[in-house]
Amino acid sequence: MKPVAFEHATAATLDEARALLTTGAKPMAGGQSLGPMLNLRLVRPERLVDIKRVPGLRGFTETETHLTLGAATTHAEIEDGRVPDVTNGLMRHVAGGIAYRAVRNRGTLGGSLAHADPAADWPSVMAALGATILTSGGRRLPADGFLRAPFTTALEPGEIITAVEIPRQPPGARWGYCKINRKIGEFAKAIGIATPTRLLAGAVEGPPTLLDRVEDIPARLPWLDPAAQRLAAIAVTRAQAMRDS
Amino acid sequence: MGKQGVGAPLPRREDDRFLRGRGRYVADIAMAGMREVAFLRSPVAHGIVRGVRAPQGSMVFTMADLDGVAPIRAPSALPGFRRTDQWPLANGRVRQVGEPIAMVVAATRAEAEDILDAITLDIEELPPATDMLAHRAGPPIHEGWPDNVVLHSLVEDDISGVQAPIVVRRRLRTARQHMAPLEGRGVVARWDTRLSQLEMHTSSQMVHVTKTGLAECLGLPESSVRIISPDVGGGFGYKGILLQEEVAIGWLARRLEGTPLRWIEDRREGLAGQANCREHHYDITVHADHDGTILALDCEAHVDVGAYSAYPFSACLEGAQIGSILPGPYVVPRYRCRTWSVATNKPPILPYRGVARTGVCYALETTLDAVARAGGLDPIAVRLRNLPGPADMPYTNVTKKIFDSGDYPEALRRAAEAMDREGFAQRQREARDNGRLIGQGFAIFCEQGAHGTSVYHGWGIPFVPGAEPCQARLTPDGGLELRVGVHSHGQGMETTLAQVAHEILGVPVERVWLIHGDTALTPYSTGTWGSRCAVMAGGAVAEACTELRERLLPIGRHLLQAPEAVFEDGAVRAGAASVSVAEMARVFHRAPQNLTEAMQARGLECTAGHKTMRDTGTFSYAAHAVEVEVDPATGHVDLLRYVIVEDGGVLLNPLVADGQVLGGTAQGIGTALFEEMPYDAAGQPLASTFADYMLPGASDVPDIEILHMETPSPISRFGQKGIGESGAIGPPAAIVNAINDAIAHLGREVTDIPATPERVLAALAHPGRPGRGGAA
């Protein structure tokens, strides 16, 4: 379980990162998904571009309406409240349930979104929050719809996520989050999210899906088998109950 | 003797280096000029290797290169046992995914893996045998066999006349599992040209057995092999196996003399091709009277032993053990058990903590709960009817196992009391009224440990344990060196064996140095396995220290000029005068002119051997009790409470005993709820990373409460019993009994483990069908 040989480059600026990310190159921030894939030789990039020191990918800016988190913000920084929270605790709650602490110390928000594993937490949470993904190509992509298919996103080749813009939730707005998995820290088999205005079914082997009602699941997630649809319904129902409790 | 001797709860001395990251494992060893080895492994479960084409200029070796190397053979003398040849590298056929075919050497592991990628492998696939029931009759996976039966064992009692009002039959399956010590296997080896000796560092529980097996395969005298096992990050049985990789690398180190070689098993190699264990199938019937008294026990069991008989325990171990231990701790008047050990195209089944006990405890204890349900009886009452009482001890059971001592019913009663058994029925009803499913489950079992010559002689496997040796040596500064052939890798022996020495000689524990894990430095022993070290190595240390004490006494009397002086508290004493062990050691080594010639003749260094008073083993026993909540929507099982009543006889160190029980129980929880190594019909393992192979995490193990009973064993030196595997035995039975208690009112039952959410849901979906759960 050792990677094939690759060239390693560190990008000091976004322009440099763009220049280095030619065909056959892969960006790496926390490396918590890419690292194992490299070791298993499932990916064999010619060049690995370390982007976590690029100015602007770290840190945050806050306005009255939004929080913008740098893409290289780690799960642990969110969990520990080292960046502001505009979601009444939802993001801190979610961050604390991602894998285990060693992974959270290195893994990043942007990396998780770009990796686009449907069973991961952030693609679902950002879609439910109505967040916007900002890219090195200067594009603003809605988080809902960003994950096109498992491990496939709306990013163009060579384009990286630079930040995520999260709408500030109204004070006191309640939420519910239910992740069904084999044990704490494992990837989800189903994710249900309830915000005051939205329901979302995640970890559905495809794009996280906004719902009007739990009963929409069979129609909106036709590719899921009945058992998985059932599990999705349980997760969404429990998220709703948590929100309304 | 006071605060450091037998029974003292000393924190483990070895933890200081482990917790500070100062331990040293095989992978920490670096040697100048060391090169890395990687193995080309079979991608198919069954086939004939037609060709291995290596890239130009690469160092690649196949079996054809390994001249003079014999296959690993672990036969058993049990009648009908069929031997297998496990070649270090494939010799024509491959019989499991992951079987080594070729060996590659390169400067780094990554480069070695590049070469593996570039090898062209030509394999003609053959149909695989993947299921012990479906493929028992064939087609045979070994040439010349009529079927795939490695061993068919019988315990035949005539049970035809048994007329029982309660007859309960269950078909149960325990999953194939993977042992997952924190540290996998690994080897660093070189040929020492000065000593003409292979020096191999390997992560092993039993260095001497490894040495013997390796010398035989390589055709070397044993003096030409030295095995060193440094710190070992967990064994559990996986480190008690002679590996094909060890043989292949041993040959290569000699061939490339002067070049140290290293192979460190990675998780994928371990998961997808090694360290498999536990896969059993039971068709079990209990015949019982109206009150739950067992009238007869009847079972047909299968063990999927995989492709080869692993050295030294052999493929007979689990199957034959099932026949001899299925009756558990109970009085069983009539007993019949037929067992088939079936070869399949999967990795060899290896002895994992608890060995067959975990499976048989699961089979019998869940079936007894079914008896209780069938008869409208309380499961505790059913067990109490059938357990031998303290007055029956020592009790010889139906398979001639001799339970040495204990009060089994009391252990169960204490467990029930700790679980508030009386108040539970009402709590359960109230919970149901609120839509919650809770249940309590119990299991009681005994564990034979430290069984010796007469037991293993009967199995006829490559080694039979004899007297366990210890060398003890007093150094001139009053320190004590203990050299033992067992290996400590989590058992805390650097602490407990020092406590035993302190008990006898009074040398402070801090001044005792335990030397283990090196064939050049320690006496020959079968090593660490079978819950034997507290009893056998503990006894050996006591014997050697007693011998030293006898040698010291005349020296002390002479120095004190007091012929009536006695040995007490680490000194020879006569009234107010005394001479310490340290002073006697100093005089002996550095001022022998002060002693008589006779005193100088016998050194302060001796080897002693220990056997228990009867070598049929100590029998520790334990009751496990658990309360669970079953989520009827998701099938998820939560462990709300876990209580263990454990009787390990006299505890050498209660903290160490607790640690053993806790660690084992965590593994047992894995067996009960999480761990499963599935294979598809082509013989491909479906879990090759820990994303697919679920181990319990810290959050899945509840606070486990341990209550101790301490009934001394009449056959061991201090009354201690072996409990090393105990924790891993009870959890599947207790947990599934609790799950079934939670869902019994719905007429549902789980039969297969692990009880994954999928299996629990499948059980809930099939009323009145206590058969197989769903596939996970």
PDB file of N, CA, C and O in Angstrom, chain A residues 1-5 36 38-42 44 178 180-187 189 227 230-231 234-235 238, chain B residues 109-110 113-114 117 266-268 631-634 636 673-674 689-691 694-697 699-700 756-758 761:
ATOM      1  N   MET A   1       0.834  -1.194   0.000  1.00  0.00           N
ATOM      2  CA  MET A   1       0.000   0.000   0.000  1.00  0.00           C
ATOM      3  C   MET A   1       0.872   1.248   0.000  1.00  0.00           C
ATOM      4  O   MET A   1       0.843   2.022   0.938  1.00  0.00           O
ATOM      5  N   LYS A   2       1.672   1.406  -1.033  1.00  0.00           N
ATOM      6  CA  LYS A   2       2.462   2.629  -1.199  1.00  0.00           C
ATOM      7  C   LYS A   2       2.095   3.233  -2.555  1.00  0.00           C
ATOM      8  O   LYS A   2       1.901   2.498  -3.525  1.00  0.00           O
ATOM      9  N   PRO A   3       2.024   4.556  -2.622  1.00  0.00           N
ATOM     10  CA  PRO A   3       1.629   5.190  -3.883  1.00  0.00           C
ATOM     11  C   PRO A   3       2.669   4.968  -4.972  1.00  0.00           C
ATOM     12  O   PRO A   3       3.837   4.689  -4.680  1.00  0.00           O
ATOM     13  N   VAL A   4       2.245   5.130  -6.202  1.00  0.00           N
ATOM     14  CA  VAL A   4       3.227   5.194  -7.288  1.00  0.00           C
ATOM     15  C   VAL A   4       3.952   6.535  -7.173  1.00  0.00           C
ATOM     16  O   VAL A   4       3.464   7.467  -6.520  1.00  0.00           O
ATOM     17  N   ALA A   5       5.097   6.619  -7.789  1.00  0.00           N
ATOM     18  CA  ALA A   5       5.888   7.852  -7.678  1.00  0.00           C
ATOM     19  C   ALA A   5       5.108   9.029  -8.271  1.00  0.00           C
ATOM     20  O   ALA A   5       4.423   8.891  -9.281  1.00  0.00           O
ATOM     21  N   PRO A  36      -5.441   7.782   1.427  1.00  0.00           N
ATOM     22  CA  PRO A  36      -5.723   6.348   1.296  1.00  0.00           C
ATOM     23  C   PRO A  36      -5.879   5.910  -0.159  1.00  0.00           C
ATOM     24  O   PRO A  36      -5.442   4.823  -0.537  1.00  0.00           O
ATOM     25  N   LEU A  38      -4.386   7.176  -2.725  1.00  0.00           N
ATOM     26  CA  LEU A  38      -3.036   7.083  -3.281  1.00  0.00           C
ATOM     27  C   LEU A  38      -2.378   5.774  -2.841  1.00  0.00           C
ATOM     28  O   LEU A  38      -1.772   5.065  -3.646  1.00  0.00           O
ATOM     29  N   ASN A  39      -2.495   5.473  -1.552  1.00  0.00           N
ATOM     30  CA  ASN A  39      -1.844   4.273  -1.029  1.00  0.00           C
ATOM     31  C   ASN A  39      -2.408   3.002  -1.646  1.00  0.00           C
ATOM     32  O   ASN A  39      -1.687   2.039  -1.860  1.00  0.00           O
ATOM     33  N   LEU A  40      -3.695   3.018  -1.923  1.00  0.00           N
ATOM     34  CA  LEU A  40      -4.320   1.853  -2.559  1.00  0.00           C
ATOM     35  C   LEU A  40      -4.092   1.857  -4.075  1.00  0.00           C
ATOM     36  O   LEU A  40      -4.564   0.968  -4.776  1.00  0.00           O
ATOM     37  N   ARG A  41      -3.403   2.872  -4.548  1.00  0.00           N
ATOM     38  CA  ARG A  41      -3.108   3.037  -5.983  1.00  0.00           C
ATOM     39  C   ARG A  41      -4.381   3.146  -6.821  1.00  0.00           C
ATOM     40  O   ARG A  41      -4.393   2.794  -7.999  1.00  0.00           O
ATOM     41  N   LEU A  42      -5.448   3.606  -6.182  1.00  0.00           N
ATOM     42  CA  LEU A  42      -6.691   3.839  -6.922  1.00  0.00           C
ATOM     43  C   LEU A  42      -6.574   5.113  -7.737  1.00  0.00           C
ATOM     44  O   LEU A  42      -7.236   5.275  -8.753  1.00  0.00           O
ATOM     45  N   ARG A  44      -3.488   7.660  -9.409  1.00  0.00           N
ATOM     46  CA  ARG A  44      -2.058   7.668  -9.716  1.00  0.00           C
ATOM     47  C   ARG A  44      -1.707   8.982 -10.407  1.00  0.00           C
ATOM     48  O   ARG A  44      -1.398   8.998 -11.583  1.00  0.00           O
ATOM     49  N   CYS A 178     -29.719  13.856  11.461  1.00  0.00           N
ATOM     50  CA  CYS A 178     -29.690  12.436  11.808  1.00  0.00           C
ATOM     51  C   CYS A 178     -28.800  11.691  10.822  1.00  0.00           C
ATOM     52  O   CYS A 178     -29.052  11.703   9.620  1.00  0.00           O
ATOM     53  N   ILE A 180     -27.391   8.005  10.058  1.00  0.00           N
ATOM     54  CA  ILE A 180     -27.481   6.577  10.375  1.00  0.00           C
ATOM     55  C   ILE A 180     -26.241   5.900   9.823  1.00  0.00           C
ATOM     56  O   ILE A 180     -25.965   5.953   8.619  1.00  0.00           O
ATOM     57  N   ASN A 181     -25.473   5.320  10.739  1.00  0.00           N
ATOM     58  CA  ASN A 181     -24.263   4.612  10.308  1.00  0.00           C
ATOM     59  C   ASN A 181     -23.978   3.481  11.284  1.00  0.00           C
ATOM     60  O   ASN A 181     -24.605   3.389  12.333  1.00  0.00           O
ATOM     61  N   ARG A 182     -23.040   2.608  10.914  1.00  0.00           N
ATOM     62  CA  ARG A 182     -22.771   1.441  11.738  1.00  0.00           C
ATOM     63  C   ARG A 182     -22.219   1.826  13.099  1.00  0.00           C
ATOM     64  O   ARG A 182     -22.470   1.173  14.091  1.00  0.00           O
ATOM     65  N   LYS A 183     -21.391   2.834  13.142  1.00  0.00           N
ATOM     66  CA  LYS A 183     -20.848   3.260  14.418  1.00  0.00           C
ATOM     67  C   LYS A 183     -20.390   4.697  14.271  1.00  0.00           C
ATOM     68  O   LYS A 183     -20.242   5.193  13.141  1.00  0.00           O
ATOM     69  N   ILE A 184     -20.147   5.337  15.403  1.00  0.00           N
ATOM     70  CA  ILE A 184     -19.766   6.741  15.387  1.00  0.00           C
ATOM     71  C   ILE A 184     -18.534   6.924  14.511  1.00  0.00           C
ATOM     72  O   ILE A 184     -17.551   6.200  14.635  1.00  0.00           O
ATOM     73  N   GLY A 185     -18.605   7.894  13.612  1.00  0.00           N
ATOM     74  CA  GLY A 185     -17.453   8.202  12.771  1.00  0.00           C
ATOM     75  C   GLY A 185     -17.449   7.497  11.434  1.00  0.00           C
ATOM     76  O   GLY A 185     -16.709   7.870  10.541  1.00  0.00           O
ATOM     77  N   GLU A 186     -18.269   6.468  11.283  1.00  0.00           N
ATOM     78  CA  GLU A 186     -18.313   5.789   9.990  1.00  0.00           C
ATOM     79  C   GLU A 186     -19.083   6.634   8.975  1.00  0.00           C
ATOM     80  O   GLU A 186     -19.895   7.483   9.343  1.00  0.00           O
ATOM     81  N   PHE A 187     -18.840   6.357   7.713  1.00  0.00           N
ATOM     82  CA  PHE A 187     -19.617   7.003   6.669  1.00  0.00           C
ATOM     83  C   PHE A 187     -21.100   6.674   6.847  1.00  0.00           C
ATOM     84  O   PHE A 187     -21.457   5.601   7.327  1.00  0.00           O
ATOM     85  N   LYS A 189     -25.006   5.771   6.174  1.00  0.00           N
ATOM     86  CA  LYS A 189     -25.865   4.995   5.278  1.00  0.00           C
ATOM     87  C   LYS A 189     -27.071   5.833   4.881  1.00  0.00           C
ATOM     88  O   LYS A 189     -27.711   5.569   3.869  1.00  0.00           O
ATOM     89  N   ALA A 227     -35.095  -0.683   0.638  1.00  0.00           N
ATOM     90  CA  ALA A 227     -34.506  -0.653   1.983  1.00  0.00           C
ATOM     91  C   ALA A 227     -33.783   0.669   2.214  1.00  0.00           C
ATOM     92  O   ALA A 227     -33.880   1.271   3.293  1.00  0.00           O
ATOM     93  N   ARG A 230     -36.245   3.412   2.664  1.00  0.00           N
ATOM     94  CA  ARG A 230     -36.802   3.334   4.009  1.00  0.00           C
ATOM     95  C   ARG A 230     -35.859   4.001   5.008  1.00  0.00           C
ATOM     96  O   ARG A 230     -36.267   4.768   5.868  1.00  0.00           O
ATOM     97  N   LEU A 231     -34.570   3.687   4.869  1.00  0.00           N
ATOM     98  CA  LEU A 231     -33.572   4.243   5.792  1.00  0.00           C
ATOM     99  C   LEU A 231     -33.512   5.765   5.640  1.00  0.00           C
ATOM    100  O   LEU A 231     -33.408   6.503   6.628  1.00  0.00           O
ATOM    101  N   ILE A 234     -36.373   7.239   7.444  1.00  0.00           N
ATOM    102  CA  ILE A 234     -36.159   7.236   8.901  1.00  0.00           C
ATOM    103  C   ILE A 234     -35.256   8.403   9.290  1.00  0.00           C
ATOM    104  O   ILE A 234     -35.518   9.135  10.252  1.00  0.00           O
ATOM    105  N   ALA A 235     -34.184   8.602   8.531  1.00  0.00           N
ATOM    106  CA  ALA A 235     -33.238   9.673   8.867  1.00  0.00           C
ATOM    107  C   ALA A 235     -33.916  11.037   8.791  1.00  0.00           C
ATOM    108  O   ALA A 235     -33.756  11.887   9.677  1.00  0.00           O
ATOM    109  N   ARG A 238     -36.447  11.480  11.612  1.00  0.00           N
ATOM    110  CA  ARG A 238     -35.798  11.731  12.908  1.00  0.00           C
ATOM    111  C   ARG A 238     -35.185  13.132  12.969  1.00  0.00           C
ATOM    112  O   ARG A 238     -35.174  13.766  14.018  1.00  0.00           O
TER     113      ARG A 238
ATOM    114  N   ARG B 109       9.651  -0.145  -0.448  1.00  0.00           N
ATOM    115  CA  ARG B 109       8.415  -0.901  -0.620  1.00  0.00           C
ATOM    116  C   ARG B 109       7.648  -0.388  -1.845  1.00  0.00           C
ATOM    117  O   ARG B 109       7.063  -1.163  -2.593  1.00  0.00           O
ATOM    118  N   ALA B 110       7.667   0.934  -2.040  1.00  0.00           N
ATOM    119  CA  ALA B 110       6.935   1.490  -3.183  1.00  0.00           C
ATOM    120  C   ALA B 110       7.515   0.954  -4.492  1.00  0.00           C
ATOM    121  O   ALA B 110       6.767   0.567  -5.400  1.00  0.00           O
ATOM    122  N   GLU B 113       6.451  -2.517  -4.996  1.00  0.00           N
ATOM    123  CA  GLU B 113       5.065  -2.589  -5.478  1.00  0.00           C
ATOM    124  C   GLU B 113       4.976  -2.189  -6.956  1.00  0.00           C
ATOM    125  O   GLU B 113       4.123  -2.699  -7.684  1.00  0.00           O
ATOM    126  N   ASP B 114       5.859  -1.283  -7.399  1.00  0.00           N
ATOM    127  CA  ASP B 114       5.909  -0.964  -8.835  1.00  0.00           C
ATOM    128  C   ASP B 114       6.239  -2.215  -9.639  1.00  0.00           C
ATOM    129  O   ASP B 114       5.653  -2.463 -10.700  1.00  0.00           O
ATOM    130  N   ASP B 117       3.342  -4.465  -9.879  1.00  0.00           N
ATOM    131  CA  ASP B 117       2.407  -3.973 -10.895  1.00  0.00           C
ATOM    132  C   ASP B 117       2.822  -4.406 -12.299  1.00  0.00           C
ATOM    133  O   ASP B 117       1.972  -4.597 -13.175  1.00  0.00           O
ATOM    134  N   ASP B 266       0.976  -5.013   5.218  1.00  0.00           N
ATOM    135  CA  ASP B 266       0.077  -3.865   5.322  1.00  0.00           C
ATOM    136  C   ASP B 266      -1.344  -4.367   5.571  1.00  0.00           C
ATOM    137  O   ASP B 266      -1.630  -5.561   5.507  1.00  0.00           O
ATOM    138  N   ARG B 267      -2.223  -3.425   5.890  1.00  0.00           N
ATOM    139  CA  ARG B 267      -3.569  -3.824   6.318  1.00  0.00           C
ATOM    140  C   ARG B 267      -4.294  -4.578   5.230  1.00  0.00           C
ATOM    141  O   ARG B 267      -5.080  -5.477   5.486  1.00  0.00           O
ATOM    142  N   ARG B 268      -4.040  -4.183   3.991  1.00  0.00           N
ATOM    143  CA  ARG B 268      -4.760  -4.837   2.912  1.00  0.00           C
ATOM    144  C   ARG B 268      -4.320  -6.294   2.770  1.00  0.00           C
ATOM    145  O   ARG B 268      -5.138  -7.178   2.573  1.00  0.00           O
ATOM    146  N   ASP B 631     -33.227  -0.850  18.101  1.00  0.00           N
ATOM    147  CA  ASP B 631     -33.990   0.167  17.363  1.00  0.00           C
ATOM    148  C   ASP B 631     -34.797  -0.558  16.277  1.00  0.00           C
ATOM    149  O   ASP B 631     -34.221  -1.062  15.307  1.00  0.00           O
ATOM    150  N   PRO B 632     -36.095  -0.657  16.436  1.00  0.00           N
ATOM    151  CA  PRO B 632     -36.869  -1.473  15.486  1.00  0.00           C
ATOM    152  C   PRO B 632     -36.892  -0.875  14.083  1.00  0.00           C
ATOM    153  O   PRO B 632     -37.164  -1.580  13.115  1.00  0.00           O
ATOM    154  N   ALA B 633     -36.598   0.416  13.965  1.00  0.00           N
ATOM    155  CA  ALA B 633     -36.622   1.037  12.631  1.00  0.00           C
ATOM    156  C   ALA B 633     -35.334   0.759  11.868  1.00  0.00           C
ATOM    157  O   ALA B 633     -35.359   0.437  10.684  1.00  0.00           O
ATOM    158  N   THR B 634     -34.197   0.877  12.543  1.00  0.00           N
ATOM    159  CA  THR B 634     -32.915   0.741  11.848  1.00  0.00           C
ATOM    160  C   THR B 634     -32.236  -0.588  12.108  1.00  0.00           C
ATOM    161  O   THR B 634     -31.282  -0.943  11.416  1.00  0.00           O
ATOM    162  N   HIS B 636     -30.505  -1.153  14.686  1.00  0.00           N
ATOM    163  CA  HIS B 636     -29.294  -0.853  15.450  1.00  0.00           C
ATOM    164  C   HIS B 636     -29.434  -1.343  16.890  1.00  0.00           C
ATOM    165  O   HIS B 636     -30.499  -1.229  17.485  1.00  0.00           O
ATOM    166  N   LEU B 673     -21.487  -8.002  17.079  1.00  0.00           N
ATOM    167  CA  LEU B 673     -22.247  -6.965  16.376  1.00  0.00           C
ATOM    168  C   LEU B 673     -21.606  -6.442  15.088  1.00  0.00           C
ATOM    169  O   LEU B 673     -22.304  -5.882  14.243  1.00  0.00           O
ATOM    170  N   PHE B 674     -20.303  -6.554  14.935  1.00  0.00           N
ATOM    171  CA  PHE B 674     -19.650  -5.811  13.858  1.00  0.00           C
ATOM    172  C   PHE B 674     -18.869  -6.644  12.845  1.00  0.00           C
ATOM    173  O   PHE B 674     -18.975  -6.420  11.650  1.00  0.00           O
ATOM    174  N   THR B 689     -10.404  -3.198   3.410  1.00  0.00           N
ATOM    175  CA  THR B 689      -9.937  -2.077   4.231  1.00  0.00           C
ATOM    176  C   THR B 689     -10.862  -1.990   5.448  1.00  0.00           C
ATOM    177  O   THR B 689     -11.920  -2.624   5.475  1.00  0.00           O
ATOM    178  N   PHE B 690     -10.472  -1.176   6.397  1.00  0.00           N
ATOM    179  CA  PHE B 690     -11.313  -1.022   7.585  1.00  0.00           C
ATOM    180  C   PHE B 690     -12.558  -0.176   7.309  1.00  0.00           C
ATOM    181  O   PHE B 690     -13.377   0.029   8.200  1.00  0.00           O
ATOM    182  N   ALA B 691     -12.693   0.321   6.088  1.00  0.00           N
ATOM    183  CA  ALA B 691     -13.965   0.946   5.730  1.00  0.00           C
ATOM    184  C   ALA B 691     -15.038  -0.120   5.525  1.00  0.00           C
ATOM    185  O   ALA B 691     -16.224   0.147   5.676  1.00  0.00           O
ATOM    186  N   MET B 694     -15.713  -3.847   9.761  1.00  0.00           N
ATOM    187  CA  MET B 694     -16.060  -3.008  10.911  1.00  0.00           C
ATOM    188  C   MET B 694     -15.485  -3.581  12.194  1.00  0.00           C
ATOM    189  O   MET B 694     -15.821  -4.698  12.589  1.00  0.00           O
ATOM    190  N   LEU B 695     -14.651  -2.801  12.848  1.00  0.00           N
ATOM    191  CA  LEU B 695     -14.218  -3.152  14.200  1.00  0.00           C
ATOM    192  C   LEU B 695     -14.985  -2.269  15.169  1.00  0.00           C
ATOM    193  O   LEU B 695     -15.328  -1.139  14.837  1.00  0.00           O
ATOM    194  N   PRO B 696     -15.250  -2.756  16.382  1.00  0.00           N
ATOM    195  CA  PRO B 696     -15.873  -1.858  17.353  1.00  0.00           C
ATOM    196  C   PRO B 696     -14.904  -0.734  17.710  1.00  0.00           C
ATOM    197  O   PRO B 696     -13.699  -0.962  17.806  1.00  0.00           O
ATOM    198  N   GLY B 697     -15.429   0.462  17.853  1.00  0.00           N
ATOM    199  CA  GLY B 697     -14.609   1.584  18.294  1.00  0.00           C
ATOM    200  C   GLY B 697     -14.853   1.856  19.767  1.00  0.00           C
ATOM    201  O   GLY B 697     -15.689   1.204  20.408  1.00  0.00           O
ATOM    202  N   SER B 699     -16.427   4.102  21.166  1.00  0.00           N
ATOM    203  CA  SER B 699     -17.801   4.488  21.483  1.00  0.00           C
ATOM    204  C   SER B 699     -18.769   3.312  21.427  1.00  0.00           C
ATOM    205  O   SER B 699     -19.921   3.443  21.810  1.00  0.00           O
ATOM    206  N   ASP B 700     -18.306   2.166  20.960  1.00  0.00           N
ATOM    207  CA  ASP B 700     -19.176   0.991  20.881  1.00  0.00           C
ATOM    208  C   ASP B 700     -18.994   0.044  22.060  1.00  0.00           C
ATOM    209  O   ASP B 700     -19.658  -0.984  22.132  1.00  0.00           O
ATOM    210  N   THR B 756     -25.848  -7.638  12.725  1.00  0.00           N
ATOM    211  CA  THR B 756     -25.800  -6.326  12.076  1.00  0.00           C
ATOM    212  C   THR B 756     -27.207  -5.752  12.008  1.00  0.00           C
ATOM    213  O   THR B 756     -28.189  -6.489  12.128  1.00  0.00           O
ATOM    214  N   PRO B 757     -27.321  -4.452  11.783  1.00  0.00           N
ATOM    215  CA  PRO B 757     -28.670  -3.889  11.599  1.00  0.00           C
ATOM    216  C   PRO B 757     -29.463  -4.635  10.537  1.00  0.00           C
ATOM    217  O   PRO B 757     -30.661  -4.880  10.703  1.00  0.00           O
ATOM    218  N   GLU B 758     -28.784  -5.050   9.459  1.00  0.00           N
ATOM    219  CA  GLU B 758     -29.487  -5.767   8.385  1.00  0.00           C
ATOM    220  C   GLU B 758     -30.051  -7.081   8.909  1.00  0.00           C
ATOM    221  O   GLU B 758     -31.185  -7.467   8.588  1.00  0.00           O
ATOM    222  N   LEU B 761     -32.984  -6.412  11.289  1.00  0.00           N
ATOM    223  CA  LEU B 761     -34.179  -6.046  10.520  1.00  0.00           C
ATOM    224  C   LEU B 761     -34.777  -7.257   9.826  1.00  0.00           C
ATOM    225  O   LEU B 761     -35.996  -7.421   9.785  1.00  0.00           O
TER     226      LEU B 761
END
